[in-house]
Amino acid sequence: MGNTNDEGIVEEDFNVDVDEDNTDWKAEAKKQEGIAKRNATKLAKLKEKAEAEPEKPKPSEGLDYGQKAFLIANGVKGEAENKLVAEYLSSGKTLDEIVDNKHFKNDLKDLREAKAVKDATPANSKRSATSTKSTVDYWLAKGELPPADQQELRRDVVNAKIKKETAESKFTSNPVVS
């Protein structure tokens, strides 16, 4: 007892025409040729960009050792003087031009004079240039509080007054009993 089905099997003819090809090979070749040209153009542009990018000199963050040696040989020393040179370098001038530039020489002279004045002023004297209105010592000597908008400075002045008062002797230097 098998599974047999004797109902009629219908055979259908499938005719696939492989011989019929409606492709326009000439147009397809031109299309592929255009794609190849576009890709070649894109590749050429990318190569140009890659070659053009390394030509840009990267801005240096500071002076290199060769430049520093050149400046020291020409009498330019110190961090502040090197910053002045860096400002002039940003204008596009070379070190030779900068060292010979009269404006640079004047700026360098002014910078050195300002540094000499600052170094000559004693830091811990009453004539000190650093005793400005933004220091606690200034306000303690004046005996007043700083303006209300400078709250941190006011707090520091009050704390310094409290510390000074607690450090003083509670006994007078002139006793009542003799």
Short mmCIF file of the C-alpha atoms (twelve columns), coordinates in Angstrom:
data_MODEL
# 
_entry.id   MODEL 
# 
loop_
_atom_site.group_PDB 
_atom_site.id 
_atom_site.type_symbol 
_atom_site.label_atom_id 
_atom_site.label_alt_id 
_atom_site.label_comp_id 
_atom_site.label_asym_id 
_atom_site.label_seq_id 
_atom_site.Cartn_x 
_atom_site.Cartn_y 
_atom_site.Cartn_z 
_atom_site.pdbx_PDB_model_num 
ATOM 1   C CA . MET A 1   0.000  0.000   0.000   1 
ATOM 2   C CA . GLY A 2   1.925  2.787   -1.251  1 
ATOM 3   C CA . ASN A 3   1.055  6.305   -1.792  1 
ATOM 4   C CA . THR A 4   0.306  6.402   -5.412  1 
ATOM 5   C CA . ASN A 5   -1.769 8.937   -7.099  1 
ATOM 6   C CA . ASP A 6   -3.073 7.937   -10.436 1 
ATOM 7   C CA . GLU A 7   -4.724 11.158  -11.190 1 
ATOM 8   C CA . GLY A 8   -3.448 12.708  -14.312 1 
ATOM 9   C CA . ILE A 9   -0.106 14.351  -14.405 1 
ATOM 10  C CA . VAL A 10  -0.037 17.267  -16.733 1 
ATOM 11  C CA . GLU A 11  3.223  18.176  -18.339 1 
ATOM 12  C CA . GLU A 12  3.710  21.783  -19.291 1 
ATOM 13  C CA . ASP A 13  6.303  23.011  -21.692 1 
ATOM 14  C CA . PHE A 14  8.514  25.825  -20.434 1 
ATOM 15  C CA . ASN A 15  10.296 27.464  -23.261 1 
ATOM 16  C CA . VAL A 16  12.907 29.895  -22.029 1 
ATOM 17  C CA . ASP A 17  14.318 31.885  -24.855 1 
ATOM 18  C CA . VAL A 18  17.967 32.382  -24.025 1 
ATOM 19  C CA . ASP A 19  18.667 33.531  -27.522 1 
ATOM 20  C CA . GLU A 20  16.744 36.764  -27.089 1 
ATOM 21  C CA . ASP A 21  19.080 39.424  -25.589 1 
ATOM 22  C CA . ASN A 22  17.980 43.044  -25.953 1 
ATOM 23  C CA . THR A 23  21.037 44.577  -24.229 1 
ATOM 24  C CA . ASP A 24  22.632 47.493  -26.027 1 
ATOM 25  C CA . TRP A 25  26.253 46.620  -25.461 1 
ATOM 26  C CA . LYS A 26  27.545 49.787  -27.048 1 
ATOM 27  C CA . ALA A 27  25.598 51.997  -24.616 1 
ATOM 28  C CA . GLU A 28  26.627 49.780  -21.693 1 
ATOM 29  C CA . ALA A 29  30.304 50.144  -22.669 1 
ATOM 30  C CA . LYS A 30  29.999 53.946  -22.836 1 
ATOM 31  C CA . LYS A 31  28.305 53.964  -19.442 1 
ATOM 32  C CA . GLN A 32  31.116 51.935  -17.869 1 
ATOM 33  C CA . GLU A 33  33.685 54.134  -19.600 1 
ATOM 34  C CA . GLY A 34  32.074 57.257  -18.051 1 
ATOM 35  C CA . ILE A 35  32.114 55.670  -14.598 1 
ATOM 36  C CA . ALA A 36  35.786 54.807  -14.999 1 
ATOM 37  C CA . LYS A 37  36.603 58.404  -16.037 1 
ATOM 38  C CA . ARG A 38  34.758 59.831  -13.008 1 
ATOM 39  C CA . ASN A 39  36.597 57.482  -10.687 1 
ATOM 40  C CA . ALA A 40  39.932 58.426  -12.274 1 
ATOM 41  C CA . THR A 41  39.124 62.137  -11.837 1 
ATOM 42  C CA . LYS A 42  38.173 61.615  -8.180  1 
ATOM 43  C CA . LEU A 43  41.398 59.705  -7.592  1 
ATOM 44  C CA . ALA A 44  43.461 62.478  -9.189  1 
ATOM 45  C CA . LYS A 45  41.766 65.112  -6.999  1 
ATOM 46  C CA . LEU A 46  42.398 63.064  -3.861  1 
ATOM 47  C CA . LYS A 47  46.067 62.702  -4.806  1 
ATOM 48  C CA . GLU A 48  46.312 66.495  -5.306  1 
ATOM 49  C CA . LYS A 49  44.828 67.105  -1.857  1 
ATOM 50  C CA . ALA A 50  47.190 64.597  -0.271  1 
ATOM 51  C CA . GLU A 51  50.173 66.294  -1.911  1 
ATOM 52  C CA . ALA A 52  48.943 69.813  -1.048  1 
ATOM 53  C CA . GLU A 53  48.370 69.150  2.670   1 
ATOM 54  C CA . PRO A 54  51.997 68.390  3.680   1 
ATOM 55  C CA . GLU A 55  53.125 71.674  2.097   1 
ATOM 56  C CA . LYS A 56  51.397 73.657  4.848   1 
ATOM 57  C CA . PRO A 57  53.864 74.294  7.657   1 
ATOM 58  C CA . LYS A 58  52.328 73.330  10.954  1 
ATOM 59  C CA . PRO A 59  52.355 76.151  13.482  1 
ATOM 60  C CA . SER A 60  54.838 75.427  16.209  1 
ATOM 61  C CA . GLU A 61  53.745 75.918  19.782  1 
ATOM 62  C CA . GLY A 62  57.032 77.472  20.791  1 
ATOM 63  C CA . LEU A 63  60.565 78.126  19.715  1 
ATOM 64  C CA . ASP A 64  62.765 75.153  18.907  1 
ATOM 65  C CA . TYR A 65  66.274 74.749  20.284  1 
ATOM 66  C CA . GLY A 66  67.914 76.165  17.158  1 
ATOM 67  C CA . GLN A 67  65.832 79.326  17.337  1 
ATOM 68  C CA . LYS A 68  66.498 79.687  21.062  1 
ATOM 69  C CA . ALA A 69  70.239 79.314  20.485  1 
ATOM 70  C CA . PHE A 70  70.103 81.989  17.771  1 
ATOM 71  C CA . LEU A 71  68.220 84.344  20.092  1 
ATOM 72  C CA . ILE A 72  70.628 83.772  22.990  1 
ATOM 73  C CA . ALA A 73  73.526 84.526  20.658  1 
ATOM 74  C CA . ASN A 74  71.787 87.818  19.819  1 
ATOM 75  C CA . GLY A 75  71.161 88.705  23.482  1 
ATOM 76  C CA . VAL A 76  67.507 87.671  23.774  1 
ATOM 77  C CA . LYS A 77  67.030 85.620  26.944  1 
ATOM 78  C CA . GLY A 78  64.190 84.683  29.240  1 
ATOM 79  C CA . GLU A 79  60.630 83.533  28.887  1 
ATOM 80  C CA . ALA A 80  59.082 86.999  28.518  1 
ATOM 81  C CA . GLU A 81  61.544 87.975  25.789  1 
ATOM 82  C CA . ASN A 82  60.896 84.690  23.960  1 
ATOM 83  C CA . LYS A 83  57.147 85.400  24.087  1 
ATOM 84  C CA . LEU A 84  57.822 88.775  22.500  1 
ATOM 85  C CA . VAL A 85  59.780 87.045  19.729  1 
ATOM 86  C CA . ALA A 86  56.905 84.573  19.238  1 
ATOM 87  C CA . GLU A 87  54.494 87.505  18.757  1 
ATOM 88  C CA . TYR A 88  56.723 88.927  16.049  1 
ATOM 89  C CA . LEU A 89  57.128 85.479  14.453  1 
ATOM 90  C CA . SER A 90  53.345 85.180  14.134  1 
ATOM 91  C CA . SER A 91  53.438 88.178  11.779  1 
ATOM 92  C CA . GLY A 92  55.424 86.055  9.322   1 
ATOM 93  C CA . LYS A 93  58.871 87.577  9.754   1 
ATOM 94  C CA . THR A 94  62.052 85.539  10.070  1 
ATOM 95  C CA . LEU A 95  64.290 85.624  13.124  1 
ATOM 96  C CA . ASP A 96  66.940 87.623  11.247  1 
ATOM 97  C CA . GLU A 97  64.379 90.290  10.374  1 
ATOM 98  C CA . ILE A 98  63.011 90.356  13.922  1 
ATOM 99  C CA . VAL A 99  66.405 90.774  15.600  1 
ATOM 100 C CA . ASP A 100 67.233 93.720  13.310  1 
ATOM 101 C CA . ASN A 101 63.757 95.317  13.541  1 
ATOM 102 C CA . LYS A 102 63.810 98.682  15.343  1 
ATOM 103 C CA . HIS A 103 60.283 98.194  16.725  1 
ATOM 104 C CA . PHE A 104 61.291 94.853  18.197  1 
ATOM 105 C CA . LYS A 105 64.376 96.429  19.727  1 
ATOM 106 C CA . ASN A 106 62.249 99.178  21.329  1 
ATOM 107 C CA . ASP A 107 59.738 96.645  22.681  1 
ATOM 108 C CA . LEU A 108 62.578 94.518  24.029  1 
ATOM 109 C CA . LYS A 109 64.151 97.560  25.700  1 
ATOM 110 C CA . ASP A 110 60.816 98.508  27.321  1 
ATOM 111 C CA . LEU A 111 60.324 94.941  28.523  1 
ATOM 112 C CA . ARG A 112 63.788 94.825  30.066  1 
ATOM 113 C CA . GLU A 113 63.309 98.211  31.778  1 
ATOM 114 C CA . ALA A 114 59.971 97.139  33.251  1 
ATOM 115 C CA . LYS A 115 61.556 93.948  34.542  1 
ATOM 116 C CA . ALA A 116 64.462 95.903  36.061  1 
ATOM 117 C CA . VAL A 117 62.055 98.247  37.867  1 
ATOM 118 C CA . LYS A 118 60.039 95.334  39.204  1 
ATOM 119 C CA . ASP A 119 63.177 93.528  40.369  1 
ATOM 120 C CA . ALA A 120 64.549 96.686  42.020  1 
ATOM 121 C CA . THR A 121 61.444 97.299  44.124  1 
ATOM 122 C CA . PRO A 122 61.610 95.399  47.413  1 
ATOM 123 C CA . ALA A 123 58.725 93.026  47.929  1 
ATOM 124 C CA . ASN A 124 58.287 93.421  51.700  1 
ATOM 125 C CA . SER A 125 58.539 97.164  52.151  1 
ATOM 126 C CA . LYS A 126 55.879 99.834  52.361  1 
ATOM 127 C CA . ARG A 127 57.061 101.132 49.011  1 
ATOM 128 C CA . SER A 128 56.444 97.834  47.383  1 
ATOM 129 C CA . ALA A 129 54.669 97.949  44.060  1 
ATOM 130 C CA . THR A 130 52.834 94.748  44.936  1 
ATOM 131 C CA . SER A 131 50.803 96.321  47.777  1 
ATOM 132 C CA . THR A 132 47.724 97.014  45.729  1 
ATOM 133 C CA . LYS A 133 44.094 97.271  46.636  1 
ATOM 134 C CA . SER A 134 43.696 93.557  45.996  1 
ATOM 135 C CA . THR A 135 45.867 92.466  48.938  1 
ATOM 136 C CA . VAL A 136 44.926 91.817  52.547  1 
ATOM 137 C CA . ASP A 137 47.919 93.826  53.828  1 
ATOM 138 C CA . TYR A 138 46.685 96.959  52.063  1 
ATOM 139 C CA . TRP A 139 43.272 96.799  53.715  1 
ATOM 140 C CA . LEU A 140 44.721 95.904  57.144  1 
ATOM 141 C CA . ALA A 141 47.015 98.939  56.995  1 
ATOM 142 C CA . LYS A 142 44.139 101.141 55.865  1 
ATOM 143 C CA . GLY A 143 41.886 99.852  58.661  1 
ATOM 144 C CA . GLU A 144 38.854 99.463  56.423  1 
ATOM 145 C CA . LEU A 145 37.082 96.674  54.600  1 
ATOM 146 C CA . PRO A 146 37.307 96.288  50.820  1 
ATOM 147 C CA . PRO A 147 34.278 97.115  48.644  1 
ATOM 148 C CA . ALA A 148 31.269 94.814  48.934  1 
ATOM 149 C CA . ASP A 149 31.750 93.347  45.456  1 
ATOM 150 C CA . GLN A 150 35.043 91.725  46.560  1 
ATOM 151 C CA . GLN A 151 33.565 89.258  49.033  1 
ATOM 152 C CA . GLU A 152 36.477 86.828  49.094  1 
ATOM 153 C CA . LEU A 153 38.927 89.637  49.855  1 
ATOM 154 C CA . ARG A 154 36.595 90.979  52.567  1 
ATOM 155 C CA . ARG A 155 36.460 87.526  54.135  1 
ATOM 156 C CA . ASP A 156 40.259 87.266  54.090  1 
ATOM 157 C CA . VAL A 157 40.635 90.731  55.678  1 
ATOM 158 C CA . VAL A 158 38.177 89.890  58.469  1 
ATOM 159 C CA . ASN A 159 39.936 86.569  59.139  1 
ATOM 160 C CA . ALA A 160 43.312 88.341  59.259  1 
ATOM 161 C CA . LYS A 161 41.950 90.923  61.750  1 
ATOM 162 C CA . ILE A 162 40.575 88.152  63.968  1 
ATOM 163 C CA . LYS A 163 43.871 86.291  63.851  1 
ATOM 164 C CA . LYS A 164 45.793 89.464  64.697  1 
ATOM 165 C CA . GLU A 165 43.557 90.275  67.677  1 
ATOM 166 C CA . THR A 166 43.753 86.759  69.128  1 
ATOM 167 C CA . ALA A 167 47.530 86.748  68.801  1 
ATOM 168 C CA . GLU A 168 47.929 89.963  70.815  1 
ATOM 169 C CA . SER A 169 48.532 89.810  74.552  1 
ATOM 170 C CA . LYS A 170 45.464 90.250  76.694  1 
ATOM 171 C CA . PHE A 171 47.514 92.041  79.335  1 
ATOM 172 C CA . THR A 172 48.518 95.654  79.080  1 
ATOM 173 C CA . SER A 173 52.120 96.756  79.014  1 
ATOM 174 C CA . ASN A 174 51.392 99.393  81.722  1 
ATOM 175 C CA . PRO A 175 50.214 97.638  84.895  1 
ATOM 176 C CA . VAL A 176 47.826 99.491  87.199  1 
ATOM 177 C CA . VAL A 177 49.499 98.339  90.413  1 
ATOM 178 C CA . SER A 178 52.946 99.690  90.993  1 
# 
